[in-house]
mmCIF file with all atom_site columns, C-alpha atoms in Angstrom:
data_model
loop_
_atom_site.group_PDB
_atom_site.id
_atom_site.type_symbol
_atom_site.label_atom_id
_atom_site.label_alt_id
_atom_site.label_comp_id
_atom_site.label_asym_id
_atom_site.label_entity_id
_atom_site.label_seq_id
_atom_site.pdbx_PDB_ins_code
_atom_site.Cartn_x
_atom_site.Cartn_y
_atom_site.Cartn_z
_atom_site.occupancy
_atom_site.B_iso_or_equiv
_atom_site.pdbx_formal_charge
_atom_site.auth_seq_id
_atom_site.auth_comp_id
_atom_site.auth_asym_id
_atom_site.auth_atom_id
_atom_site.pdbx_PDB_model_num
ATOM 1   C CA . UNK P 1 1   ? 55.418 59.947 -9.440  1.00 36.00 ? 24  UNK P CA 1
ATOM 2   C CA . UNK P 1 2   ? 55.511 58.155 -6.194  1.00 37.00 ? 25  UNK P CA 1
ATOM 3   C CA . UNK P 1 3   ? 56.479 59.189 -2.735  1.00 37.00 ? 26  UNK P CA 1
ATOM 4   C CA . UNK P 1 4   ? 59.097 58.105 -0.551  1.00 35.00 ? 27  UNK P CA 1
ATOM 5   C CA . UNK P 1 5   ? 56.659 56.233 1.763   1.00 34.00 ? 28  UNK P CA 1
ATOM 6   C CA . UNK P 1 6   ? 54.795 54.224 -1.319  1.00 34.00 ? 29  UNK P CA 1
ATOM 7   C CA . UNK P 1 7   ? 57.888 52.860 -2.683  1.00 33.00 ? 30  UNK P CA 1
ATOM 8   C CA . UNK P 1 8   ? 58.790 49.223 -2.141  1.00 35.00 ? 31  UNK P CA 1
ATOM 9   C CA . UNK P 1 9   ? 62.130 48.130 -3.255  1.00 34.00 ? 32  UNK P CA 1
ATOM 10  C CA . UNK P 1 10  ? 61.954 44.978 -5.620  1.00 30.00 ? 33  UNK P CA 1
ATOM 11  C CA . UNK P 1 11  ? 62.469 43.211 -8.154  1.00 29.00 ? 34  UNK P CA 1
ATOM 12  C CA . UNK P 1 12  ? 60.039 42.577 -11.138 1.00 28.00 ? 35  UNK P CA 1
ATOM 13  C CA . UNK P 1 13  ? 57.116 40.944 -9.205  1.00 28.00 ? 36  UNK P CA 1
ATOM 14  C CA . UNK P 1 14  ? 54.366 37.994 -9.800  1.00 24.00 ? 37  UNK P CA 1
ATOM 15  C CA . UNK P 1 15  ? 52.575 36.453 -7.625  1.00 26.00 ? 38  UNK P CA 1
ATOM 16  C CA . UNK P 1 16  ? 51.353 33.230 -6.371  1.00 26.00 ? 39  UNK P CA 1
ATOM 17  C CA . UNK P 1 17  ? 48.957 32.440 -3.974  1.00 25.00 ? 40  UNK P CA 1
ATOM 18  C CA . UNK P 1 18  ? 48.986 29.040 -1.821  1.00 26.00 ? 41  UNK P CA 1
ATOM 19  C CA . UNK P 1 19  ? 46.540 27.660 0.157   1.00 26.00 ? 42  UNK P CA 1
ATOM 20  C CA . UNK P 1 20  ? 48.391 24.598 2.095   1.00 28.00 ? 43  UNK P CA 1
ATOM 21  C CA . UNK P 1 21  ? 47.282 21.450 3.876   1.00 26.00 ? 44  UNK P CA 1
ATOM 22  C CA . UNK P 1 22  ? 47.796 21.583 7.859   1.00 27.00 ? 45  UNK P CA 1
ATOM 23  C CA . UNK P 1 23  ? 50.339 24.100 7.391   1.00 33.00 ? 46  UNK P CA 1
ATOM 24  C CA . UNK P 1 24  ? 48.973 25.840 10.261  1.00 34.00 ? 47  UNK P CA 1
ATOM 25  C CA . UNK P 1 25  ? 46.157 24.856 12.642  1.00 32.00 ? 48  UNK P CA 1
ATOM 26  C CA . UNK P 1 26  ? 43.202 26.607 12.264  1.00 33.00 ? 49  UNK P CA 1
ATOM 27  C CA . UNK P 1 27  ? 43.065 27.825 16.248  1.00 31.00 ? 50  UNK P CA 1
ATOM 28  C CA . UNK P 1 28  ? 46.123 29.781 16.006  1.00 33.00 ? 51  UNK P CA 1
ATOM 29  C CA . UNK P 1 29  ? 44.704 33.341 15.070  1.00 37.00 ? 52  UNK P CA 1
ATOM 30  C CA . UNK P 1 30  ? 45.792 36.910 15.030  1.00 39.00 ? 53  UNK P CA 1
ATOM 31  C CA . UNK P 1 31  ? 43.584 40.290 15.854  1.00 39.00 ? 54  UNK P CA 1
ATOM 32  C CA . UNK P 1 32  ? 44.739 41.348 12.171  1.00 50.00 ? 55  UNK P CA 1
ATOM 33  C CA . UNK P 1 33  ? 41.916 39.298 10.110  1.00 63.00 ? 56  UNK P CA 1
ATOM 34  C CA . UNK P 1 34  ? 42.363 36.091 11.174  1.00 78.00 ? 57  UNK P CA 1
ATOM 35  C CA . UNK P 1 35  ? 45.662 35.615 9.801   1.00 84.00 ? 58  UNK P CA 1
ATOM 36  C CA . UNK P 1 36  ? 49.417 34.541 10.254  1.00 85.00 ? 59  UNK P CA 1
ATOM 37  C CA . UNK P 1 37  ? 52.398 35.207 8.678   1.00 78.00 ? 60  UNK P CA 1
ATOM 38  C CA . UNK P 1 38  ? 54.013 31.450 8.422   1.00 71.00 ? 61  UNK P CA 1
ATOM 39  C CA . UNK P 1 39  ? 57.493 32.908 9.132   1.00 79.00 ? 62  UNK P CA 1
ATOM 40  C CA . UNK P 1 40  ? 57.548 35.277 12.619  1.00 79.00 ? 63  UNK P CA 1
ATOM 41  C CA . UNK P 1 41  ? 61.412 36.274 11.318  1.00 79.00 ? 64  UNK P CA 1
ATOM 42  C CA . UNK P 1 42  ? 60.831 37.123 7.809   1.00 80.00 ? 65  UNK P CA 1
ATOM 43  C CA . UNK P 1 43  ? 60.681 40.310 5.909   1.00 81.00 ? 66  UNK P CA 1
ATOM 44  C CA . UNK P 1 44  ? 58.520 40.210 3.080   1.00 80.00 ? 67  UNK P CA 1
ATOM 45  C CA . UNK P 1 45  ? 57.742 42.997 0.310   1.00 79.00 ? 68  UNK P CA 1
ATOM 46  C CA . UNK P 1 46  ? 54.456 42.566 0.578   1.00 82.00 ? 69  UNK P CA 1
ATOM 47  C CA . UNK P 1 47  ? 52.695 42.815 3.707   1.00 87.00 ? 70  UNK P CA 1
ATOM 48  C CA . UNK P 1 48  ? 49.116 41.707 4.119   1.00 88.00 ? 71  UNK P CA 1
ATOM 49  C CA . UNK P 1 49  ? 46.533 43.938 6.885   1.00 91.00 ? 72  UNK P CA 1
ATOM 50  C CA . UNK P 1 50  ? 43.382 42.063 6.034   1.00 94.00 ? 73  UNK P CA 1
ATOM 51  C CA . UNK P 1 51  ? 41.760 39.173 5.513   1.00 95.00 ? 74  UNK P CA 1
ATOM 52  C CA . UNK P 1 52  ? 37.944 39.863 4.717   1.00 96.00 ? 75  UNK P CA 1
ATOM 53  C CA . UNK P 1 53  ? 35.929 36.577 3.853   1.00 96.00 ? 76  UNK P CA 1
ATOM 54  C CA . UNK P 1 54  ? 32.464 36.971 2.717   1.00 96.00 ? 77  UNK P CA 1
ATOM 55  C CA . UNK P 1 55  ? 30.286 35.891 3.680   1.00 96.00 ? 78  UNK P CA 1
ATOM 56  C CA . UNK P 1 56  ? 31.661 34.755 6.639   1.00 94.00 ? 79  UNK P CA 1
ATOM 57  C CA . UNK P 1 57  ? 30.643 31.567 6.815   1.00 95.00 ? 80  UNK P CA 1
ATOM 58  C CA . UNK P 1 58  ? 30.389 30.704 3.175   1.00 94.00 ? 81  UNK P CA 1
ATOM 59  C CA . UNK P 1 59  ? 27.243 29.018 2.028   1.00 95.00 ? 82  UNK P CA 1
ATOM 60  C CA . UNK P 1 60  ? 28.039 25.523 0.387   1.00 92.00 ? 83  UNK P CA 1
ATOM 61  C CA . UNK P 1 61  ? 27.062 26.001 -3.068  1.00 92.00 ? 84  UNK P CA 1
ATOM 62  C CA . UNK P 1 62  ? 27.033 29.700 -3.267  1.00 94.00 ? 85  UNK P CA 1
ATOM 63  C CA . UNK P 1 63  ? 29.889 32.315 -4.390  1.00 95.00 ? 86  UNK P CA 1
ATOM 64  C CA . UNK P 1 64  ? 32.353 33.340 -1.921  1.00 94.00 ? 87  UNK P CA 1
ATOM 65  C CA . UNK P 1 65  ? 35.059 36.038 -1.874  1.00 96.00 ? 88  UNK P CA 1
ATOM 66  C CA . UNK P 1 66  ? 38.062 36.567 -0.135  1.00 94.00 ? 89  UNK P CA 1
ATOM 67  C CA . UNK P 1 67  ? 39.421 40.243 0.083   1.00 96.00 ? 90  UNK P CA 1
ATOM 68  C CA . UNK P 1 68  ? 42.648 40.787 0.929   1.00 94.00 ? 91  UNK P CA 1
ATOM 69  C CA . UNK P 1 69  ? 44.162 43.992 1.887   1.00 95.00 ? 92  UNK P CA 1
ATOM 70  C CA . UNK P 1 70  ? 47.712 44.324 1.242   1.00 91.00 ? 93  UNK P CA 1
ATOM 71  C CA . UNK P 1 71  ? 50.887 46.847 0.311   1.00 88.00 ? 94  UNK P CA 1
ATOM 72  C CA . UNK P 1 72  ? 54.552 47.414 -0.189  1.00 81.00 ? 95  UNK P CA 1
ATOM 73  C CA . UNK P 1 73  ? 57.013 48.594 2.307   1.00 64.00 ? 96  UNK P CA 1
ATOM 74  C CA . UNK P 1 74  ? 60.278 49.792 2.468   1.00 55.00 ? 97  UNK P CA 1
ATOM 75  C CA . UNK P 1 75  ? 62.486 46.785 2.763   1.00 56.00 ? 98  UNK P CA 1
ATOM 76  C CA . UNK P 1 76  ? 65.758 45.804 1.527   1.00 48.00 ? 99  UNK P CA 1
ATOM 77  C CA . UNK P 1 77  ? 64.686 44.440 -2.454  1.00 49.00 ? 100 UNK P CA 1
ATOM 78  C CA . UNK P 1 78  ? 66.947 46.575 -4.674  1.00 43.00 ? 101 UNK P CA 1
ATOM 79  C CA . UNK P 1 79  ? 64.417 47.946 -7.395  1.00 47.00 ? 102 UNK P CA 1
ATOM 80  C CA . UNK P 1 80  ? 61.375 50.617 -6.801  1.00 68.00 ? 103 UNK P CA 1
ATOM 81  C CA . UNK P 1 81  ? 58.679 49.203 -9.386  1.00 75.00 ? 104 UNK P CA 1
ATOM 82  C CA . UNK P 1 82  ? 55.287 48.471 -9.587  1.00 78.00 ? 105 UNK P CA 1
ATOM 83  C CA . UNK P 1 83  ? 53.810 44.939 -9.642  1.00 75.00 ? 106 UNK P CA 1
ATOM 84  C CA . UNK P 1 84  ? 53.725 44.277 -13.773 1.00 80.00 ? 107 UNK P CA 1
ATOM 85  C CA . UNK P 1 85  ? 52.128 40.358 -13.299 1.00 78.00 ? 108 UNK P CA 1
ATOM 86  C CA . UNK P 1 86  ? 52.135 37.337 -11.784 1.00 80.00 ? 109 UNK P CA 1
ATOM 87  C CA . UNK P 1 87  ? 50.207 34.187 -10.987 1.00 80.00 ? 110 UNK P CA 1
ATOM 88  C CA . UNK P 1 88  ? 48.221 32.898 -8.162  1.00 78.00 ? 111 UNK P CA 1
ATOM 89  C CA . UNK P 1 89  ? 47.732 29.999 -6.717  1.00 77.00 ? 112 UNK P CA 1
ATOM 90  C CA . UNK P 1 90  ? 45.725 28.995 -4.090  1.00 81.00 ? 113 UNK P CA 1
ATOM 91  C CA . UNK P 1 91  ? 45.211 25.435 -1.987  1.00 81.00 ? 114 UNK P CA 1
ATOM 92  C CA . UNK P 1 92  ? 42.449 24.572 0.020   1.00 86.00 ? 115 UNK P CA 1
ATOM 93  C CA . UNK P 1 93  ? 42.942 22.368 2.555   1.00 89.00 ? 116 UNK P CA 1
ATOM 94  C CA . UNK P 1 94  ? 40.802 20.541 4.785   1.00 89.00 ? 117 UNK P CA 1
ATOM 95  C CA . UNK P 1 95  ? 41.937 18.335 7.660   1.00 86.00 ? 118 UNK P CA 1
ATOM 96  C CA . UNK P 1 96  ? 41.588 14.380 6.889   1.00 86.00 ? 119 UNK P CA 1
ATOM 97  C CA . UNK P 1 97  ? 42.207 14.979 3.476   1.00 85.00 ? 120 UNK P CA 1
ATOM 98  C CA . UNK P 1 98  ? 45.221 14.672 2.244   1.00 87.00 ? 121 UNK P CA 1
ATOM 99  C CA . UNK P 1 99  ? 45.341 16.657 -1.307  1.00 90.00 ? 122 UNK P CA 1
ATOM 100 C CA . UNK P 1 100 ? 44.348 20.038 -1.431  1.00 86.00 ? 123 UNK P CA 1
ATOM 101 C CA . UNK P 1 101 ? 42.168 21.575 -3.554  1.00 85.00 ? 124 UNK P CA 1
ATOM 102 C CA . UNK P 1 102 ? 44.453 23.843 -6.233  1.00 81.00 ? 125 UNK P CA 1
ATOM 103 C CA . UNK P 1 103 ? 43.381 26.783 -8.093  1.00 83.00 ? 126 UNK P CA 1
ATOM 104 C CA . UNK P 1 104 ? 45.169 29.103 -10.809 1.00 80.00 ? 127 UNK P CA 1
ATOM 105 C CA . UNK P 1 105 ? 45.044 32.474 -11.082 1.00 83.00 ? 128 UNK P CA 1
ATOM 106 C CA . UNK P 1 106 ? 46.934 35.169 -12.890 1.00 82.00 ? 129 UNK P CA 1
ATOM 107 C CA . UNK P 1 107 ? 47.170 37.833 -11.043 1.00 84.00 ? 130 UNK P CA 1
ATOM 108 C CA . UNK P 1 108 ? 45.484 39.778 -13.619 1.00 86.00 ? 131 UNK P CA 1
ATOM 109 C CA . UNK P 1 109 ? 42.291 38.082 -12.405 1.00 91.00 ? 132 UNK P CA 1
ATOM 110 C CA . UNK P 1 110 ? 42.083 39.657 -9.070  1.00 90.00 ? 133 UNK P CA 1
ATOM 111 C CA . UNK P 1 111 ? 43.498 43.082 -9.056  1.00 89.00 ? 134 UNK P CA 1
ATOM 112 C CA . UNK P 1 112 ? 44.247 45.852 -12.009 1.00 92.00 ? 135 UNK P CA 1
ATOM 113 C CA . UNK P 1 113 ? 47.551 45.572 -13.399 1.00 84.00 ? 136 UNK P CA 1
ATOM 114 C CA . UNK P 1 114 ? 50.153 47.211 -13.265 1.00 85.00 ? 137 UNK P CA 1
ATOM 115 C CA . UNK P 1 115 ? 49.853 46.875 -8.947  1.00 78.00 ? 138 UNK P CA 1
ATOM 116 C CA . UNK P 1 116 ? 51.542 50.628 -8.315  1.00 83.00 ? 139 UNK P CA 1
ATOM 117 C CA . UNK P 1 117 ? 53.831 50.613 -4.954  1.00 86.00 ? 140 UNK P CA 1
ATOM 118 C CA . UNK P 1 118 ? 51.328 51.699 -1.909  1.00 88.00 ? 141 UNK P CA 1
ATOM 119 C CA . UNK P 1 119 ? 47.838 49.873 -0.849  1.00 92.00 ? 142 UNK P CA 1
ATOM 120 C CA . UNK P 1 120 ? 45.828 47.445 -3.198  1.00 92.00 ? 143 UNK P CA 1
ATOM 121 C CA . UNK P 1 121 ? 43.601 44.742 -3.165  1.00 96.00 ? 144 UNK P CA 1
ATOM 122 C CA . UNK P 1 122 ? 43.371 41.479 -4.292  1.00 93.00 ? 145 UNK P CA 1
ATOM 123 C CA . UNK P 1 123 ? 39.900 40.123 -4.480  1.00 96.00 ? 146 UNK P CA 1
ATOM 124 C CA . UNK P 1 124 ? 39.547 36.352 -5.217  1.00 93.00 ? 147 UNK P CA 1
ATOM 125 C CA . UNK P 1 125 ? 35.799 35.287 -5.575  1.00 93.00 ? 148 UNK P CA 1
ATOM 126 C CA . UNK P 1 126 ? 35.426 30.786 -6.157  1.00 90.00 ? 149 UNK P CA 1
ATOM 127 C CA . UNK P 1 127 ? 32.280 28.608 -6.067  1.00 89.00 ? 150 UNK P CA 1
ATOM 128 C CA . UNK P 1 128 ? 32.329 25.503 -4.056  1.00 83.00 ? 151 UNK P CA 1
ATOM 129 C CA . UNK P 1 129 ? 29.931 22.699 -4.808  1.00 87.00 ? 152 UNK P CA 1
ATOM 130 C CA . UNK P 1 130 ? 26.915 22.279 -3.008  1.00 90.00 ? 153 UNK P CA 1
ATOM 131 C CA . UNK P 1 131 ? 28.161 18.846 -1.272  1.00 90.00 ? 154 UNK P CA 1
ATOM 132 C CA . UNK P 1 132 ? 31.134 20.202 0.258   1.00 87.00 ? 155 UNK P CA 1
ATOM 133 C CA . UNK P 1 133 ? 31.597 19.335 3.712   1.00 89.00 ? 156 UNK P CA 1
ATOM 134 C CA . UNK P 1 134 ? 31.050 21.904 6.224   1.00 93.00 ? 157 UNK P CA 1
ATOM 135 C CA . UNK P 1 135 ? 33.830 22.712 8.512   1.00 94.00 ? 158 UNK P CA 1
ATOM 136 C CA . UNK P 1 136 ? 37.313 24.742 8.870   1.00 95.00 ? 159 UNK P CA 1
ATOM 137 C CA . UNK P 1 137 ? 39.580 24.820 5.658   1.00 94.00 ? 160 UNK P CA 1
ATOM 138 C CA . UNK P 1 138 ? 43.183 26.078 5.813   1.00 93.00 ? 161 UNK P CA 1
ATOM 139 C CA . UNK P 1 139 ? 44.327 28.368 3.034   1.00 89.00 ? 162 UNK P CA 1
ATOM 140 C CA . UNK P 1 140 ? 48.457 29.753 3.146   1.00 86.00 ? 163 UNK P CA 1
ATOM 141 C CA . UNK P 1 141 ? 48.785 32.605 0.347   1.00 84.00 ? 164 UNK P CA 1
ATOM 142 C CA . UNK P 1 142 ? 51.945 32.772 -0.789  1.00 81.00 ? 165 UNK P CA 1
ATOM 143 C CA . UNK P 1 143 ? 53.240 35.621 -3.144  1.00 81.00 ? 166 UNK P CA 1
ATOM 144 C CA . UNK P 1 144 ? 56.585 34.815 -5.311  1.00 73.00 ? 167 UNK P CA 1
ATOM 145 C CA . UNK P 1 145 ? 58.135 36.762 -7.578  1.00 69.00 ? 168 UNK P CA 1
ATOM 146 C CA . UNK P 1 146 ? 59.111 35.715 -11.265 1.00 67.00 ? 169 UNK P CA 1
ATOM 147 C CA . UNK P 1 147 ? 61.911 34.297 -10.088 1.00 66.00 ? 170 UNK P CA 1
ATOM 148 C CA . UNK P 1 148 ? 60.470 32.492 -7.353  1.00 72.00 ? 171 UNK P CA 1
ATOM 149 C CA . UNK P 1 149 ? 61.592 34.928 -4.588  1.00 72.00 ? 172 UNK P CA 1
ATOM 150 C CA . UNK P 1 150 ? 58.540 34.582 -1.522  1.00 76.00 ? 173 UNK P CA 1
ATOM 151 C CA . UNK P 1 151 ? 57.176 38.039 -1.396  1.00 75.00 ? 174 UNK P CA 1
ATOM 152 C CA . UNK P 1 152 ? 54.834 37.013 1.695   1.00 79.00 ? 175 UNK P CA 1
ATOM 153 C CA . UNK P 1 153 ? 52.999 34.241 3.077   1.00 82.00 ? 176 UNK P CA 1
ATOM 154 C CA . UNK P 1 154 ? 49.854 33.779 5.211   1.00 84.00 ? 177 UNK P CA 1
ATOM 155 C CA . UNK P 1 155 ? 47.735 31.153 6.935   1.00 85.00 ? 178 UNK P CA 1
ATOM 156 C CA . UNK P 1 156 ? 43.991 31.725 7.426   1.00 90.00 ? 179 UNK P CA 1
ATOM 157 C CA . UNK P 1 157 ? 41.217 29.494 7.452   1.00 95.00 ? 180 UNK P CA 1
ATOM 158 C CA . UNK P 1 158 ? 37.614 29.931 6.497   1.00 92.00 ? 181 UNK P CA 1
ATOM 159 C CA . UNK P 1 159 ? 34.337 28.514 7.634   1.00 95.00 ? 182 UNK P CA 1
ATOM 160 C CA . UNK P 1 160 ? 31.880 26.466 5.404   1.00 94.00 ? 183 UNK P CA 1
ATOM 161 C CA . UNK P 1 161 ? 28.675 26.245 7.176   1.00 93.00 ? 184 UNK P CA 1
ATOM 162 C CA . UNK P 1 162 ? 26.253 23.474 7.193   1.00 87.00 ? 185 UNK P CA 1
ATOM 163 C CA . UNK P 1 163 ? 23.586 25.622 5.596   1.00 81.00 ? 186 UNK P CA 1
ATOM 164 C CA . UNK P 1 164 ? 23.631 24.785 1.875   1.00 75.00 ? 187 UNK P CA 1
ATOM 165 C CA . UNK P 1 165 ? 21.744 26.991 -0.975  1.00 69.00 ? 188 UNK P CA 1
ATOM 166 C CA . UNK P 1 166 ? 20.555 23.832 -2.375  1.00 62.00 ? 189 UNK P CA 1
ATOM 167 C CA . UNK P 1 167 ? 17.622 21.715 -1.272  1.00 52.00 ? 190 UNK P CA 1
ATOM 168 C CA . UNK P 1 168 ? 17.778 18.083 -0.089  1.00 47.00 ? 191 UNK P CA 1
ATOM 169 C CA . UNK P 1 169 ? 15.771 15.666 -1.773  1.00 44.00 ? 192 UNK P CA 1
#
């Protein structure tokens, strides 16, 4: 079925994706996609390699996608199972304003289901309107569990650029 080295230890799993206001700032990056795990000490199920944003910078008023690579390890969760569902949940932050931006997923959305132990990859594709300022957002990605238990959790940020795919009048 699986092999030692693709099982993760677990329980039932959903996910949640946050994308959080000044969490982090947007300087502090790592050579591992631009990312950072928002606590150094913790050991999460899910560990994320890659952050792929494309394209990199997003157009204002033009589809964007994050890709993020990810997969389970051997840690110390006391169940071997495959990812059933889950939600996500992502907030997009942007500094001076105060609320972030909030969107829903289920996880069903952005990956096949079940998520077998091993690699996968969650892609998450939004539109932004064509007025939205250019700059640096923030985005933390949190994964939880059903029962709320953080499975990982990452600050990026991503680029808007000033170019915009609509004309001005």
């Amino acid at each position: 079925m699986f092999s030692s080295n693709e099982l993760v230890c677990w329980d039932k799993l959903s996910f949640r994706v946050y994308l959080a206001f000044n969490e982090r700032p947007t300087s502090q990056k790592d050579t591992n996609g631009g990312f950072n795990q928002t606590e150094k000490s913790a050991n999460y199920a899910v560990q994320i390699s890659n952050v792929e944003i494309l394209p990199d910078p997003v157009v204002r008023g033009e589809p964007f996608t994050f890709k993020i690579k990810a997969h389970t390890g051997l840690t110390s969760y006391p169940l071997c199972k495959p990812i059933l569902s889950g939600d996500l949940i992502y907030e997009i932050s942007f500094p001076g304003i105060e609320e972030p931006a909030i969107f829903h997923h289920a996880l069903s959305e952005e990956t096949p289901l079940p998520v077998a132990p091993g690699h996968f990859l969650l892609t998450h594709t939004e539109l932004l309107p064509a007025y939205t300022p250019p700059g640096t957002y923030n985005v933390k990605l949190t994964f939880k569990d059903q029962s709320e238990k953080r499975l990982t959790c990452i600050v990026f940020p991503f680029t808007i650029g000033a170019k915009s795919s609509v004309s001005a009048i």
